[in-house]
Backbone as a ProteinNet text record, in pm:
[ID]
protein_1_A
[PRIMARY]
YNRGNLWYPQRKDYDNALADYSEVLRINPKHAAAYYYRAFVWENKKDYDKAIADVTELIGLEPKRVSAYLDRARLWRLKGDYDKALADHTETIRLEPKSANLYARRANLLAAKKDYDKALDDCEEVIRLEPKNSAAYVFRGNMWLNKKDFDKAIDALRIKGLAKVAKRAGEREANQGTIGTYIHHQADRPVTGV
[TERTIARY]
6163.4	6265.2	6271.9	6230.4	6195.1	6182.3	6066.7	6058.1	6143.9	6130	6306.2	6402.4	6396.7	6531.3	6435.9	6356.5	6282.5	6300.6	6276.2	6309	6518.9	6533.1	6630.3	6680.4	6846.8	6872.2	6820.6	6680.1	6566.8	6626.2	6511	6444.1	6498.6	6559.6	6712.1	6628.7	6394	6343.2	6452.6	6540.5	6541.8	6504.2	6453.8	6342.6	6280.4	6142.3	6090.4	6146.5	6274.8	6400.1	6480.9	6447.3	6540	6360.9	6332.4	6168.7	6108.4	6186.9	6150.3	6272.5	6312.8	6466.3	6472.6	6409	6386.2	6370.8	6243.2	6062.8	6070.9	6240.1	6231.9	6330.4	6451.8	6515.7	6394.1	6375.8	6233	6228.3	6205.1	6102.2	6234.6	6277.5	6395	6514	6580.9	6727.7	6869.5	6841.1	6971.7	7012.9	6919.1	6875.4	6993.4	7141.8	7204.4	7195.8	7137.9	7111	7027.4	6982.4	6901.3	7040	7088.7	7215.5	7222.3	7293.3	7383.5	7374.2	7218.9	7190.9	7138.1	7028.6	7078.4	7123.7	7290.2	7426.8	7524.7	7438.6	7429.9	7335.3	7228.8	7130.5	7179.5	7180.4	7326.9	7411.4	7531.1	7562.8	7557.5	7454.5	7422.2	7361.5	7318.4	7264.3	7340	7490.1	7567.7	7626.9	7530.6	7501.4	7627.9	7737.9	7850.7	7882.3	7863.7	7807.7	7735.5	7633	7463.9	7508.6	7562.1	7574	7676.4	7826.8	7880.8	7783.7	7717.3	7690.8	7594.3	7499	7508.1	7645.5	7681.5	7816.9	7876	7912.7	7866.2	7799.3	7720.7	7598.7	7609.4	7680.9	7659.9	7801.9	7870	7998.6	8001.9	7909.8	7883.9	7831.9	7706.7	7583.8	7695.7	7833.8	7897.8	8060.9	8125.8	8235.9	8399.1	8371.9	8358.3	8420	8296.7	8273.6	8385.2	8498.8	8510.7	8451.2	8367.6	8326.2	8225.7	8180.4	8169.9	8316.4	8427.2	8510.9	8586.9	8625.5	8656.1	8519.5	8385	8291.8	8351	8341.2	8339.9	8506.1	8557.4	8706.9	8653.6	8575.4	8582.8	8455	8401.1	8352.1	8394.9	8489.2	8617.5	8701.1	8736.6	8801.6	8715.1	8526.8	8527.4	8477.6	8450.8	8523.3	8669.2	8766.8	8842.3	8948.2	8945.1	8931.9	9101.6	9155.9	9250.2	9290.6	9350.7	9319.4	9235.5	9155	9044	9047.7	9059.6	8975.2	9080.9	9253.5	9329.4	9312.4	9236	9246	9124.3	8997.4	8925.7	9061.1	9070.3	9150.3	9263.3	9411.3	9443.4	9372.4	9216	9155.5	9028.6	9117.2	9047.3	9171.5	9308	9447.6	9457.8	9405.7	9365	9331.3	9167.2	9085.2	9123.1	9192.8	9214.4	9438.7	9444.7	9603.3	9690.4	9596.2	9638.4	9670.1	9474.5	9463.4	9566.9	9640.2	9679.5	9605	9515.2	9374.6	9359.8	9366.5	9338.2	9485.6	9613.4	9722.2	9702	9679.6	9632.6	9588.3	9458.5	9436.6	9435.8	9483.8	9591.8	9714.9	9725.1	9908.9	9820.5	9713.1	9652.4	9647.1	9571	9518.8	9660.8	9718.7	9860.4	9906.1	9952.4	9959.8	9966.1	9786.8	9634.5	9730.1	9764.2	9809.3	10009.4	10066.4	10225.1	10262.7	10271.4	10272.6	10358.2	10499.9	10510.3	10576.6	10679.7	10737.6	10730.5	10579.7	10447	10386.5	10362.5	10239.1	10409.2	10491.4	10611.4	10564.7	10540.1	10568.1	10446.8	10355.3	10256.2	10199.3	10310.5	10349.4	10390.3	10564	10641.5	10522.9	10420.8	10319.8	10197.8	10217	10147.1	10192.9	10313.8	10397.6	10442.8	10517.7	10484.6	10381.8	10300	10162	10137.4	10109.8	10113.4	10203.3	10285.9	10383.4	10451.2	10294	10260.5	10218.2	10145.4	10041.5	10095.7	10111.8	10145.9	10159.1	10011.1	9968.6	10029.5	10126.8	10197.5	10341.7	10404.8	10548.2	10569.2	10409	10373.4	10376.3	10257.5	10255.1	10383.7	10455.9	10577.8	10686.6	10629	10747.3	10748.9	10630.8	10491.1	10568.1	10560.8	10627.8	10755.1	10855.5	10979.3	10954.2	10943.6	10940.5	10819.2	10728.5	10714.3	10812.1	10846.8	10994.6	11117.2	11059.4	11223.1	11400.8	11349	11386.4	11421.6	11488.1	11423.4	11519	11648.3	11734.1	11583.5	11546.9	11433.8	11379.4	11301.7	11178.9	11167.2	11316.3	11271.2	11331.9	11368.7	11403.6	11299	11252.8	11138.7	11007.6	11034.4	10952.6	10935.2	11115.3	11220	11168.6	11182	11131.8	11003.4	10907	10758.3	10659.9	10648.5	10578.8	10509.9	10686.1	10565.4	10629.7	10683.6	10665.5	10606.8	10520.1	10362.1	10317.4	10265.2	10133.6	10140	10299.5	10289.2	10303.8	10306.4	10303.5	10106.4	10070.7	9949.7	9850.2	9953.3	9860.6	9901.4	10013	10027.5	10157.6	10230.6	10362	10498.7	10487.8	10652.7	10721	10728.1	10836.2	10836.3	10840.4	10894	10982.4	11075.1	11248.5	11208.3	11399.1	11415.8	11372.5	11342.5	11268.6	11167	11098.5	10945.6	10932.4	11050.7	10984	11067.2	11189.8	11137.9	11104.7	11025.9	10887.2	10783.7	10822.3	10637.3	10717.2	10819.3	10876.3	10892.3	10897.6	10894.2	10796.3	10723.7	10562.2	10452.3	10488.1	10483	10572	10725.5	10790.5	10799.9	10624.2	10558.2	10460.6	10433.2	10286.4	10283.5	10242.2	10211.4	10198.6	10207.7	10098.9	10044.3	9913	9840.1	9808.7	9759	9752.2	9726.2	9690.3	9717.2	9572.8
4137.2	4166.6	4315.1	4367.6	4480.9	4550.9	4486.2	4482.6	4370.7	4295.9	4286.4	4354.2	4446.7	4618.9	4698.6	4722	4768.8	4725.1	4583.3	4451.1	4490.6	4497.5	4438.9	4595.7	4646	4699.3	4778.4	4948.9	4986.9	4940.6	4907.2	4785.2	4700.9	4703.4	4536.8	4452.7	4454.1	4320.3	4175.3	4113.1	4015.5	3919.1	3813.9	3707.5	3724.7	3861.8	3858.1	3972.9	4016.3	3931.6	3882.3	3736.2	3651.6	3592.6	3610	3419.1	3580.8	3729.2	3797.7	3763.2	3725.2	3682	3537.2	3474.3	3293.9	3271.1	3411.7	3348.5	3395.9	3513.7	3507.8	3422.3	3391.1	3301.4	3143.7	3145.6	2929.3	3015.9	3226.4	3158.9	3143	3231.5	3231.9	3192	3154.2	3017.1	3154	3196.3	3298.6	3451.3	3483.1	3666.7	3617.8	3701.7	3703.5	3797.7	4002.7	3982.8	4016.4	3888.2	3802.5	3730.4	3685.8	3545.2	3656.3	3858.5	3899	3948.3	3997.3	4058.5	3949.5	3850.9	3711.4	3688.6	3685.6	3701.5	3806.7	3894.6	4035.5	4036.8	4014.5	3914.1	3859.7	3700.3	3567.1	3656.7	3798.3	3737.5	3832.6	3927.1	3992.2	3916.7	3793.9	3733.2	3563.5	3646.9	3504.9	3454.4	3444.3	3267.3	3269	3187.6	3275.3	3166.2	3059.9	2935.3	2976.2	3030.6	3024	3140.6	3244.8	3399.1	3329	3228.1	3183.5	3140.2	3070.2	2963.4	3038.2	3176.2	3226.3	3319.4	3340.7	3436.3	3347.5	3219.6	3077.8	3094	3111.2	3108.6	3222.3	3312.2	3448	3438.7	3347.9	3376.2	3229.7	3159.8	3037.6	3136.2	3154.7	3274.2	3446.6	3454.3	3517.7	3616	3448	3447.9	3515.3	3633.5	3764.9	3887.6	3844.4	3947.7	4014.1	4023.2	4108.7	4113.8	4195.8	4263.3	4070.5	4002.3	3861.7	3791.7	3818.8	3734	3803.6	3969.2	3981.8	3977.7	4008.1	4003.9	3830.9	3715.4	3584.3	3581.2	3686.8	3645.5	3714.3	3798.9	3928.5	3723.6	3692.4	3556.8	3489.4	3418.1	3343.2	3376.4	3563.8	3535	3629.6	3625.4	3639.7	3552.1	3370	3259.6	3226.8	3335.8	3281.9	3199.9	3140.2	3075.8	3184.6	3217.3	3315	3200.8	3122.6	2962.4	3017.1	2968.9	3049.7	3161.9	3264.6	3425.8	3449	3314.4	3422.4	3422.3	3231.8	3223.1	3258.6	3322.8	3389.5	3520.1	3628.5	3809.1	3732.6	3612.2	3573.8	3567.6	3510.8	3503.6	3669.5	3726.3	3832	3915.3	3954.7	3950.1	3884.8	3805.1	3671.1	3744.9	3811.4	3889.2	4047.1	4100.2	4269	4242	4256.7	4177.6	4336.6	4429.9	4619.9	4705.6	4604.8	4694.5	4645.2	4796.6	4782.8	4746.3	4829.8	4775.5	4706.7	4558.9	4407.2	4342.4	4434.4	4388.7	4371.2	4548.6	4605.8	4540.1	4448.6	4389.8	4255.6	4184.4	4056.5	4036	4207.7	4191.8	4215.6	4308.9	4325.8	4248.9	4101.5	3938.2	3847	3898.3	3799.7	3868.7	3993.8	4022.1	3986.7	4003.8	3912.9	3811.9	3741.1	3587.9	3598	3669.9	3660.6	3662.7	3616.9	3586.5	3719.5	3757.1	3872.8	3920.1	3805.1	3816.9	3846.7	3764.3	3780.3	3917.2	3952.8	4035	4158.9	4165.8	4318	4331.8	4144.3	4126.5	4189.2	4160.7	4247.5	4394	4466.9	4535.3	4636.5	4589.4	4594.3	4647.4	4526.2	4522.3	4690.7	4697	4818.1	4982.8	4950.3	5080.5	5083.5	4984.7	4919	4983.8	4933.3	5056.2	5104.3	5148.6	5281.8	5401.4	5428.5	5503.6	5622.3	5714.7	5806.2	5772.5	5601.3	5604.9	5559.3	5644.9	5721.6	5588.2	5492.9	5453.9	5299	5302.5	5139.9	5185.5	5231.4	5282.4	5249.7	5306.9	5288.2	5133.4	5064.6	4931.2	4789.9	4922.6	4881	4849.1	5012.9	5013.7	4903.2	4899.9	4815.5	4672.1	4665	4459.9	4439.2	4507.7	4557.7	4597.2	4604.9	4573	4520.6	4464.4	4308.7	4274.3	4201.6	4155.4	4173.2	4276.2	4293	4328.6	4386.1	4473.3	4615.9	4659.9	4808.5	4901.7	4932.1	4946.4	5006.5	4871.2	4867.1	4903.8	4939.9	4986.1	5103.3	5187.3	5337.5	5329	5339.2	5458.3	5328.7	5217.4	5221.8	5366.2	5401.3	5499.3	5646	5628.7	5775.2	5796.8	5679.2	5730.2	5823	5738.4	5884.7	5799.4	5661.3	5639.5	5772.2	5710.4	5818.9	5949.2	6030.3	6200.6	6206.6	6175.5	6159.4	6213.9	6093.1	6004.1	6208.3	6283.8	6325.5	6484.7	6527.7	6586.5	6623.6	6523.2	6450.8	6516.8	6523.6	6517	6677.8	6829.9	6919.8	6924.3	6821.5	6837.7	6854.6	6992.1	7029.5	6939.4	6845	6706.6	6643.2	6519.5	6379	6315.9	6408.8	6403.5	6262.3	6225.6	6085.8	6067	6118.8	6149.7	6135.5	6145.7	6111.6	5961.4	5911.8	5842.1	5685.4	5754.4	5671.7	5633.4	5694.4	5768.6	5626.3	5654	5540	5401.7	5383.2	5276.4	5165.3	5324.6	5214.6	5182.6	5255.6	5262.4	5182	5104.6	4998.2	4821.9	4838.4	4784.7	4623.8	4629.5	4480.3	4468.8	4487.8	4511.2	4502.7	4330.4	4369.1	4470.1	4514.4	4588.1	4524.9	4556.1	4443.9	4514.3	4618.4	4688	4861.3	4913.7	5036.3	5140.5
-3256.6	-3191.4	-3153	-3188.3	-3248	-3042.1	-2956.1	-2829.1	-2790.7	-2851.1	-2748.3	-2747.1	-2824.2	-2830.8	-2675.7	-2663.4	-2617.7	-2443.3	-2441.3	-2295.6	-2276.3	-2327.9	-2334.6	-2366.8	-2362.9	-2283.8	-2132.7	-2247.6	-2145.2	-2082.7	-2027.7	-1908.5	-1790.6	-1884.6	-1822.1	-1805.7	-1852.2	-1854.2	-1909.3	-1900.6	-1977.4	-2011.3	-1860.6	-1957.7	-2092.9	-2078.8	-2201.8	-2307.5	-2407	-2411.6	-2490.2	-2416.5	-2400.1	-2482.6	-2436.8	-2495.9	-2632.8	-2650.4	-2790.2	-2915.8	-2788.2	-2918.4	-3019.5	-2811.2	-2871.7	-3054.4	-2993.9	-3153.7	-3234.2	-3247.3	-3387.4	-3428.7	-3361.1	-3374.4	-3434.9	-3324.7	-3447.6	-3493.6	-3567.5	-3758.5	-3795.5	-3790.4	-3894.5	-3766.3	-3779.3	-3751	-3801.2	-3943.2	-3953.2	-3925.3	-3800.9	-3809	-3728.2	-3741.4	-3738.3	-3554	-3596.3	-3543.1	-3369.1	-3346.2	-3345.9	-3206.9	-3223.8	-3215.1	-3154	-3204.2	-3129.4	-2997.5	-2983.2	-2915.2	-2709.8	-2805.7	-2772.3	-2657	-2656.6	-2644	-2509.8	-2576.5	-2429	-2262.6	-2401.1	-2220.1	-2196.8	-2193	-2167.9	-2069.1	-2132.1	-2096.6	-1971.9	-1944.3	-1851.3	-1715.4	-1775.5	-1681.7	-1620.6	-1644	-1616.9	-1696.2	-1802.7	-1855.6	-1998.1	-1976.1	-1977.7	-2164	-2063.7	-2183	-2327.4	-2232.6	-2403.2	-2447.5	-2448.3	-2560.9	-2489.1	-2481.1	-2668.5	-2726.2	-2683.9	-2773.2	-2911.8	-2811.1	-2931.5	-3100.1	-2959.9	-3062.1	-3098.7	-3099.5	-3196.1	-3340	-3330.7	-3433.8	-3438.7	-3474.7	-3510.2	-3588.8	-3546.9	-3699.2	-3761.4	-3715.4	-3832.9	-3931.6	-3871.8	-4031.5	-4079.4	-3998.2	-4137.5	-4028.5	-4090.7	-3996.5	-4085.3	-4117.3	-4149.7	-4066.1	-3950.9	-3886.4	-3726.7	-3769.9	-3646.4	-3538.3	-3500.5	-3352.2	-3306.1	-3402.1	-3289.6	-3270	-3286.7	-3205.6	-3182.4	-3121.9	-3052.7	-2907.1	-2896	-2799.3	-2771.4	-2861.5	-2732.3	-2690.1	-2790.4	-2670.6	-2541.1	-2500.7	-2386.2	-2326.6	-2414.6	-2293	-2227.2	-2388.8	-2281.5	-2188.7	-2232.6	-2079.3	-1951.9	-2031.2	-1821.4	-1794.6	-1855.7	-1776.9	-1787.4	-1812.3	-1748.5	-1788.1	-1962.6	-2059.3	-2145.5	-2164	-2219.6	-2338	-2283.6	-2489.5	-2552.4	-2585.8	-2611.1	-2727	-2570.5	-2644.2	-2691.4	-2700.9	-2797.3	-2843.8	-2885.9	-3021.8	-3095.7	-3024.7	-3142.9	-3157.5	-3007.8	-3146.9	-3223.1	-3207.2	-3340.4	-3451.8	-3432.3	-3621.4	-3657.8	-3535.7	-3579.8	-3662.3	-3553.7	-3752.2	-3822.3	-3827.1	-3946.1	-4045.3	-4008.3	-4065.8	-4175.9	-4022.5	-4041.2	-4030.4	-4034.8	-4050.2	-4026.9	-4102.4	-4048.8	-3899.7	-3922	-3724.2	-3640.9	-3603.4	-3523.5	-3340.8	-3372.5	-3241.2	-3214.7	-3330.7	-3290.2	-3232.5	-3226.7	-3160.8	-3100.8	-3064.1	-2918.8	-2818.7	-2817.7	-2735.2	-2732.8	-2851.1	-2832.8	-2747.2	-2755.3	-2653.8	-2467.1	-2488.8	-2325.2	-2264.1	-2349.7	-2346.4	-2293.2	-2407.5	-2379	-2221.1	-2224.1	-2070.6	-1996.4	-1957.8	-1835.2	-1851.9	-1915.7	-1873.1	-1918.1	-1835.4	-1809.3	-1954.1	-2046.5	-2176.1	-2232.9	-2169.6	-2200.8	-2321	-2375.2	-2527.3	-2573.3	-2613.9	-2693.9	-2709.4	-2626.7	-2556.7	-2639.5	-2582.9	-2626	-2847.5	-2883.9	-3059.9	-3057.3	-3064.4	-3086.2	-3041.3	-2963.2	-2911.6	-3055	-3087.8	-3142.6	-3240.1	-3324.3	-3472.7	-3491.3	-3241.4	-3306.8	-3381.2	-3272.6	-3287.1	-3451.6	-3490.2	-3626.3	-3737.1	-3747.2	-3758	-3771.6	-3628	-3517.8	-3510.8	-3522.5	-3520	-3382.6	-3435.7	-3335.4	-3220.7	-3187.5	-3108.9	-2907	-2881	-2762.1	-2684.5	-2652	-2610.3	-2604.7	-2692.1	-2733.7	-2626.7	-2686.2	-2590.2	-2413.3	-2458.2	-2274.9	-2276.8	-2301	-2310.5	-2324.4	-2332.1	-2413.7	-2295.6	-2234.6	-2164	-2045.4	-1950.1	-1911.6	-1878.9	-1977.8	-2032.4	-1971	-2038.6	-2007.2	-1849.2	-1788.8	-1616.9	-1556.6	-1618.9	-1646.5	-1583.1	-1669.6	-1723.9	-1616.4	-1500.9	-1402.9	-1574.2	-1651.4	-1661.5	-1728.2	-1593.9	-1594.4	-1651.4	-1755.3	-1829.6	-1878.8	-1984.9	-2143.4	-2082.1	-1961.3	-1914.4	-1941.4	-1852.2	-1816.3	-2030	-2037.4	-2235.1	-2300.3	-2201.3	-2404.8	-2308.8	-2145.4	-2155.1	-2211	-2191.2	-2225.3	-2356.8	-2444.5	-2561.5	-2577.6	-2581.4	-2707.8	-2550.2	-2457.7	-2405.5	-2230	-2199.4	-2073.8	-2097.5	-2200.5	-2300.2	-2235.4	-2388.7	-2410.4	-2288.9	-2258.3	-2136.1	-2104.8	-2064.7	-1946.6	-2017.1	-2139.3	-2202.3	-2207.5	-2245.4	-2238.1	-2086.5	-1959.5	-1836.5	-1843	-1916.7	-1917	-1842.7	-1794.3	-1815.9	-1894.4	-1916.4	-2008.4	-2102.7	-1953.5	-2090	-1930	-1941.7	-1892.3	-1825.3	-1708.6	-1666	-1663.1	-1606.7	-1529.5	-1376.6	-1345.5	-1217.1	-1271.6	-1327.7	-1364.5	-1411.1	-1496.6	-1530.4	-1390.5	-1364.8	-1210.4	-1113.6	-1130.2	-999.9	-1042	-1197.7	-1256.5	-1240.9	-1246	-1264	-1114.5	-1083.9	-857	-823.8	-928.4	-840	-937.6	-1034.9	-1048.4	-1079.2	-1011.5	-1023.3	-924.4	-874.7	-795.3	-852.8	-895.1	-915.7	-1127.3	-1124.7	-1339.3	-1311.1	-1482.6	-1563	-1646.3	-1669.7	-1830.9	-1893.7	-1917.9	-1959.7	-1971.4	-2061.1	-2061.3	-2056.9
[MASK]
++++++++++++++++++++++++++++++++++++++++++++++++++++++++++++++++++++++++++++++++++++++++++++++++++++++++++++++++++++++++++++++++++++++++++++++++++++++++++++++++++++++++++++++++++++++++++++++++++

C-alpha cells in the first residue's frame, strides 16, 4: 500500500500503483484507503467506470464519508452523467445540511445542467448559511443573467456581489457602469460558476 503511494502520484507509474493497491484489496477487501487511492489512479488513466466502481466500494465501507460522494459526483460529471452527479451532491447535503459549500457545489452542477431555478434555490441557501459570501451573490446575479432577467441580475450584483468583488480587486466601489459592463460582457454566454 505504501509503495503504491510512491508509484502514484510522485512517479506517475499507474500500472505499478494499481498492482499494489489491488494486492492490498486482495489481502484486505475492506481497506477503504486503497479503494480511494486506486480510484484516483483509474481516474488519471481516464477509466472512469473503474474509478466510480472503487469509489462506490469506498462508499459501501464508509457511507457517511462526504468526500467520497463528492469524488464520485466529479467522476459522473466527467462522464457527462449529470443526473448521477446530482444524486451524489444531494446525498452530501443530506449528510451535512448546514454546509454552504455543498449547496454551492450542487448549484454549480445545476447551472451546468441549465437548471437555473434550482441553482438559484441552492444559491439562496448558501446566502442564508453564509450571508457574507460575496461569491454567492455574484453567482445569484449570474443565474438571473442566464435567465435573461437583467433587472434582477443588476439588483443581485449591485447588492453585494459585484460590489464586493470590485472592492477585492482594488476599486473603490462598483458603480452602475461597472455592473452594466459586466452584464453586457456576460449576456450572450451562460455563466455556470463563480
